[in-house]
PDB file of C-alpha atoms in Angstrom:
ATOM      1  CA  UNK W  38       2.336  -5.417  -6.386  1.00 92.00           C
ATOM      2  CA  UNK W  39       2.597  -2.919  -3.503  1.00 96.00           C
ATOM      3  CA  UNK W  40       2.758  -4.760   0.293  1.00 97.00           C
ATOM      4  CA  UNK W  41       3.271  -3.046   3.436  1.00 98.00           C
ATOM      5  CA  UNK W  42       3.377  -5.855   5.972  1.00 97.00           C
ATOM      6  CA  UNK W  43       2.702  -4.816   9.823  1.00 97.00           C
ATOM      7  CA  UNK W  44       4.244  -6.538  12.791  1.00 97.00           C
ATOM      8  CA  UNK W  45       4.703  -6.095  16.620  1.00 98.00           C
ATOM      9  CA  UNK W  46       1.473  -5.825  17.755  1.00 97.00           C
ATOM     10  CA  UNK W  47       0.127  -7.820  20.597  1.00 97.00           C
ATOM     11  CA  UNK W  48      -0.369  -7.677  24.062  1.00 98.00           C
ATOM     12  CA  UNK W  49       1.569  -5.124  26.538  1.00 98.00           C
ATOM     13  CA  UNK W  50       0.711  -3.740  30.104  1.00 98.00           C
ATOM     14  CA  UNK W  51      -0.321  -0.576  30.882  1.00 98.00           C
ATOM     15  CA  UNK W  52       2.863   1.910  31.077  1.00 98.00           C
ATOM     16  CA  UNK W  53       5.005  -1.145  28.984  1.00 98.00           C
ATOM     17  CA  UNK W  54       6.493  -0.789  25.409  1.00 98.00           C
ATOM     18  CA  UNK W  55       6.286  -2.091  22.046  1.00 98.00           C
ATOM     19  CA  UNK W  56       8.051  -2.064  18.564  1.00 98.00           C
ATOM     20  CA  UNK W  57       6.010  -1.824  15.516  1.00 98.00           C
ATOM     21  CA  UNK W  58       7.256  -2.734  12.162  1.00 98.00           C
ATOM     22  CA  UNK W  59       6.512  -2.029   8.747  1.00 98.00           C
ATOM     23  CA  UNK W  60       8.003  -3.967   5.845  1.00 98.00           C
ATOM     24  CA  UNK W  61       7.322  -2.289   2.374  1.00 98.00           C
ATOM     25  CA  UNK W  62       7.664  -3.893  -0.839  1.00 97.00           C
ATOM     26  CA  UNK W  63       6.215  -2.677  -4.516  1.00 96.00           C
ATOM     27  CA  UNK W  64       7.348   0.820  -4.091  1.00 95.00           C
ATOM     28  CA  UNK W  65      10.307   3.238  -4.379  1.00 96.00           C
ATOM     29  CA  UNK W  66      10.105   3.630  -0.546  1.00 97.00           C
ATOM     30  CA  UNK W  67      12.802   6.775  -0.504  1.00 97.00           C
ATOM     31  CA  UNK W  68       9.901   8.559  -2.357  1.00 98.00           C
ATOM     32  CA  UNK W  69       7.381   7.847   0.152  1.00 98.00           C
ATOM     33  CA  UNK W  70       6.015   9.493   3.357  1.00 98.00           C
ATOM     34  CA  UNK W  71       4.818   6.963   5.553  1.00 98.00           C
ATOM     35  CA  UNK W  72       2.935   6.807   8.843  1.00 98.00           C
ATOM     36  CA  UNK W  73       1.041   4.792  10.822  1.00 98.00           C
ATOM     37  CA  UNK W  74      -2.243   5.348  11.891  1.00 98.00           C
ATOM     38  CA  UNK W  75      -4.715   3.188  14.610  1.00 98.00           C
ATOM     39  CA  UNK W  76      -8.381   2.755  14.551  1.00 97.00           C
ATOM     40  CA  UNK W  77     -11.153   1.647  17.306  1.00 93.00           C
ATOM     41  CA  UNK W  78     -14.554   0.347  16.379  1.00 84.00           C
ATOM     42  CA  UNK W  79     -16.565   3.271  15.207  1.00 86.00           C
ATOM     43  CA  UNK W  80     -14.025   5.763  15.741  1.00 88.00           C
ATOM     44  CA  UNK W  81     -11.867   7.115  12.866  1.00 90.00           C
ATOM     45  CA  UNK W  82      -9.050   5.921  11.982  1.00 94.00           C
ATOM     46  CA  UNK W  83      -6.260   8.935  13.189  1.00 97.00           C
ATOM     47  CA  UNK W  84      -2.824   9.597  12.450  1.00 98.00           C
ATOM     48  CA  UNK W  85      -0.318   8.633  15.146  1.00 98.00           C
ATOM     49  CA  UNK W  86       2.605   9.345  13.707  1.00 98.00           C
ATOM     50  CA  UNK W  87       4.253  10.353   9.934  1.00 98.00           C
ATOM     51  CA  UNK W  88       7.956  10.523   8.371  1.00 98.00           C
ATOM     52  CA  UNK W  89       8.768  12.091   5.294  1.00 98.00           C
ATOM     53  CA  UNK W  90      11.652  10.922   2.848  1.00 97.00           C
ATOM     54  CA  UNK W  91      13.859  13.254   4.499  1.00 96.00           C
ATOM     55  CA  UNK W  92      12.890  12.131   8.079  1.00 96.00           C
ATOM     56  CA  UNK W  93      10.903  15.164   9.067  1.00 98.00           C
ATOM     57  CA  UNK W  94       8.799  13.757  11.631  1.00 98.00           C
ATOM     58  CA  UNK W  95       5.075  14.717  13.209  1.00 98.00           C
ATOM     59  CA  UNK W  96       3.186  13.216  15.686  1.00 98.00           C
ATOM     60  CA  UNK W  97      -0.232  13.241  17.087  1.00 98.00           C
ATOM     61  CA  UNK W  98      -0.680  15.779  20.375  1.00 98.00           C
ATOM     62  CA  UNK W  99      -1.345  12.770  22.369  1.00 97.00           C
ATOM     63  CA  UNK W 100       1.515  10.588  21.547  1.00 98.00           C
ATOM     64  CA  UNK W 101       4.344  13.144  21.660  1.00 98.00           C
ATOM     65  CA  UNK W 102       7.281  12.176  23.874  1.00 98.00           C
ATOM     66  CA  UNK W 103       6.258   8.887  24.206  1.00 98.00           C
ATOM     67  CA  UNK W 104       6.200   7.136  20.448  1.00 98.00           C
ATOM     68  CA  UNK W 105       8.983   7.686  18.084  1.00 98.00           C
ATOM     69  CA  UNK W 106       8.266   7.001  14.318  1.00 98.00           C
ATOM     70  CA  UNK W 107      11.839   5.881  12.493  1.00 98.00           C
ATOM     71  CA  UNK W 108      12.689   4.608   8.752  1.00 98.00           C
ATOM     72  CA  UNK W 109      15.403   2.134   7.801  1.00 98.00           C
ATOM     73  CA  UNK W 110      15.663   3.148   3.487  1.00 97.00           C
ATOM     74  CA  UNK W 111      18.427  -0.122   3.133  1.00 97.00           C
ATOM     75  CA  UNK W 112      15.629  -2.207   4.714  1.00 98.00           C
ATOM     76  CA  UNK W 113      12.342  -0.560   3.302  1.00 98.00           C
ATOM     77  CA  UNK W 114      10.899  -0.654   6.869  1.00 98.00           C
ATOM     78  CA  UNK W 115       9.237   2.007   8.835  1.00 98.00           C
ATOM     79  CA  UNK W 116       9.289   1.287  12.879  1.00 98.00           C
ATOM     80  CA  UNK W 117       6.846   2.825  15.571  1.00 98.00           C
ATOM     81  CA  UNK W 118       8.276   2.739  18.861  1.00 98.00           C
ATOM     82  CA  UNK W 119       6.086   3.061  21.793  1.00 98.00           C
ATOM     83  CA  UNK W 120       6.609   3.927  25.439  1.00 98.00           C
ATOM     84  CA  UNK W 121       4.272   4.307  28.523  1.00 98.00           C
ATOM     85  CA  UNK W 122       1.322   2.499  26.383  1.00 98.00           C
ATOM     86  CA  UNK W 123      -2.295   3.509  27.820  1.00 97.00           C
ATOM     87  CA  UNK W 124      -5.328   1.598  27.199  1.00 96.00           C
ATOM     88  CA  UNK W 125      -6.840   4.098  25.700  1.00 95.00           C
ATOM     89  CA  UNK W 126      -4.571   3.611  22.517  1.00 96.00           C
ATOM     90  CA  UNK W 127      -5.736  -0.077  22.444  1.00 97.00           C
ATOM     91  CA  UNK W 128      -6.480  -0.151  18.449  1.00 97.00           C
ATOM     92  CA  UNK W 129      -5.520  -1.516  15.186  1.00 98.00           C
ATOM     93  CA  UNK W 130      -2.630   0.261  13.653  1.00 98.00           C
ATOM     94  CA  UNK W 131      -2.115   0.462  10.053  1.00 98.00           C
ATOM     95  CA  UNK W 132       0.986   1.423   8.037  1.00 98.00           C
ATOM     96  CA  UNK W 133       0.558   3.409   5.396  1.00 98.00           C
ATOM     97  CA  UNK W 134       2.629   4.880   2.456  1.00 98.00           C
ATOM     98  CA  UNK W 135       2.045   8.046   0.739  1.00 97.00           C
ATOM     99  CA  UNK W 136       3.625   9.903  -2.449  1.00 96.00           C
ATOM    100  CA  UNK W 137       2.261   8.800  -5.911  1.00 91.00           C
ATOM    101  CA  UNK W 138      -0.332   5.906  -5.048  1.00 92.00           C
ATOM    102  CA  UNK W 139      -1.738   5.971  -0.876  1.00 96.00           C
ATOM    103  CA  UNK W 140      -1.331   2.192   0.543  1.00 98.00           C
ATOM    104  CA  UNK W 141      -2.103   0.596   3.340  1.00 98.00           C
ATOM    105  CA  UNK W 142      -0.771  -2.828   5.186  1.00 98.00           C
ATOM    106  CA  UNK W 143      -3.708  -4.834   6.919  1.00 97.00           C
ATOM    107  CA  UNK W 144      -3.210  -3.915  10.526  1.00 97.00           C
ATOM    108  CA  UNK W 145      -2.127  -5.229  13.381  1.00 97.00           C
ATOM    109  CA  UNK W 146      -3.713  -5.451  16.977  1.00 98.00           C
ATOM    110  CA  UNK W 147      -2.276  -3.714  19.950  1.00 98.00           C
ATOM    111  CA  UNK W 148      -4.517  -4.223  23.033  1.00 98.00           C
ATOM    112  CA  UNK W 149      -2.966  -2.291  26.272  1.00 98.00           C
ATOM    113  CA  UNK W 150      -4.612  -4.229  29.092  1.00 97.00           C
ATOM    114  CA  UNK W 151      -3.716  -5.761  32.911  1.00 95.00           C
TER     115      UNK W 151
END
């Protein structure tokens, strides 16, 4: 049974920082790419960041130089940092793991708010 389990998510300031984590279980996670992504009611859900099994990373325009998208293969977890949070990016992010099946973890808030 495949699990990605999300945490980090909660409550920051605008311009503060959080750590998002990503603890996969049920797959061979040094064959996966995996990313997160973040979704707003009735927007789609976008890619914020990706990581391949080698650690080639990409990131969405609008998060470059301030998130940073890591992988730890001894600990099957896949981290999101992120810096200089705007509320704008207030959303539910979702892991998700990609190679021979596509899973997801359930989310977890972020909410970037004074």
């Amino acid at each position: 049974q495949v699990q990605l389990v999300e945490s980090g998510g909660g409550l920051v300031q605008p311009g503060g920082s959080l750590t998002l984590s990503c603890a996969a279980s049920g797959i061979t996670f040094r064959f996966y790419t995996m990313a997160w992504y973040r979704q707003t009611p009735g927007i789609q859900r976008e890619l914020v960041a990706s990581i391949t099994p080698t650690s080639t990373t990409n990131y969405a325009d609008s998060v470059k130089g301030r998130f940073t998208i890591s992988r730890d293969g001894a600990k099957n977890t896949v981290y999101l940092q992120m810096n200089s949070l705007k509320p704008e990016e207030t959303a539910v992010y979702y892991c998700n793991a990609k190679w021979s099946g596509n899973y997801w973890g359930q989310g977890t808030q972020v909410t970037v708010s004074s």
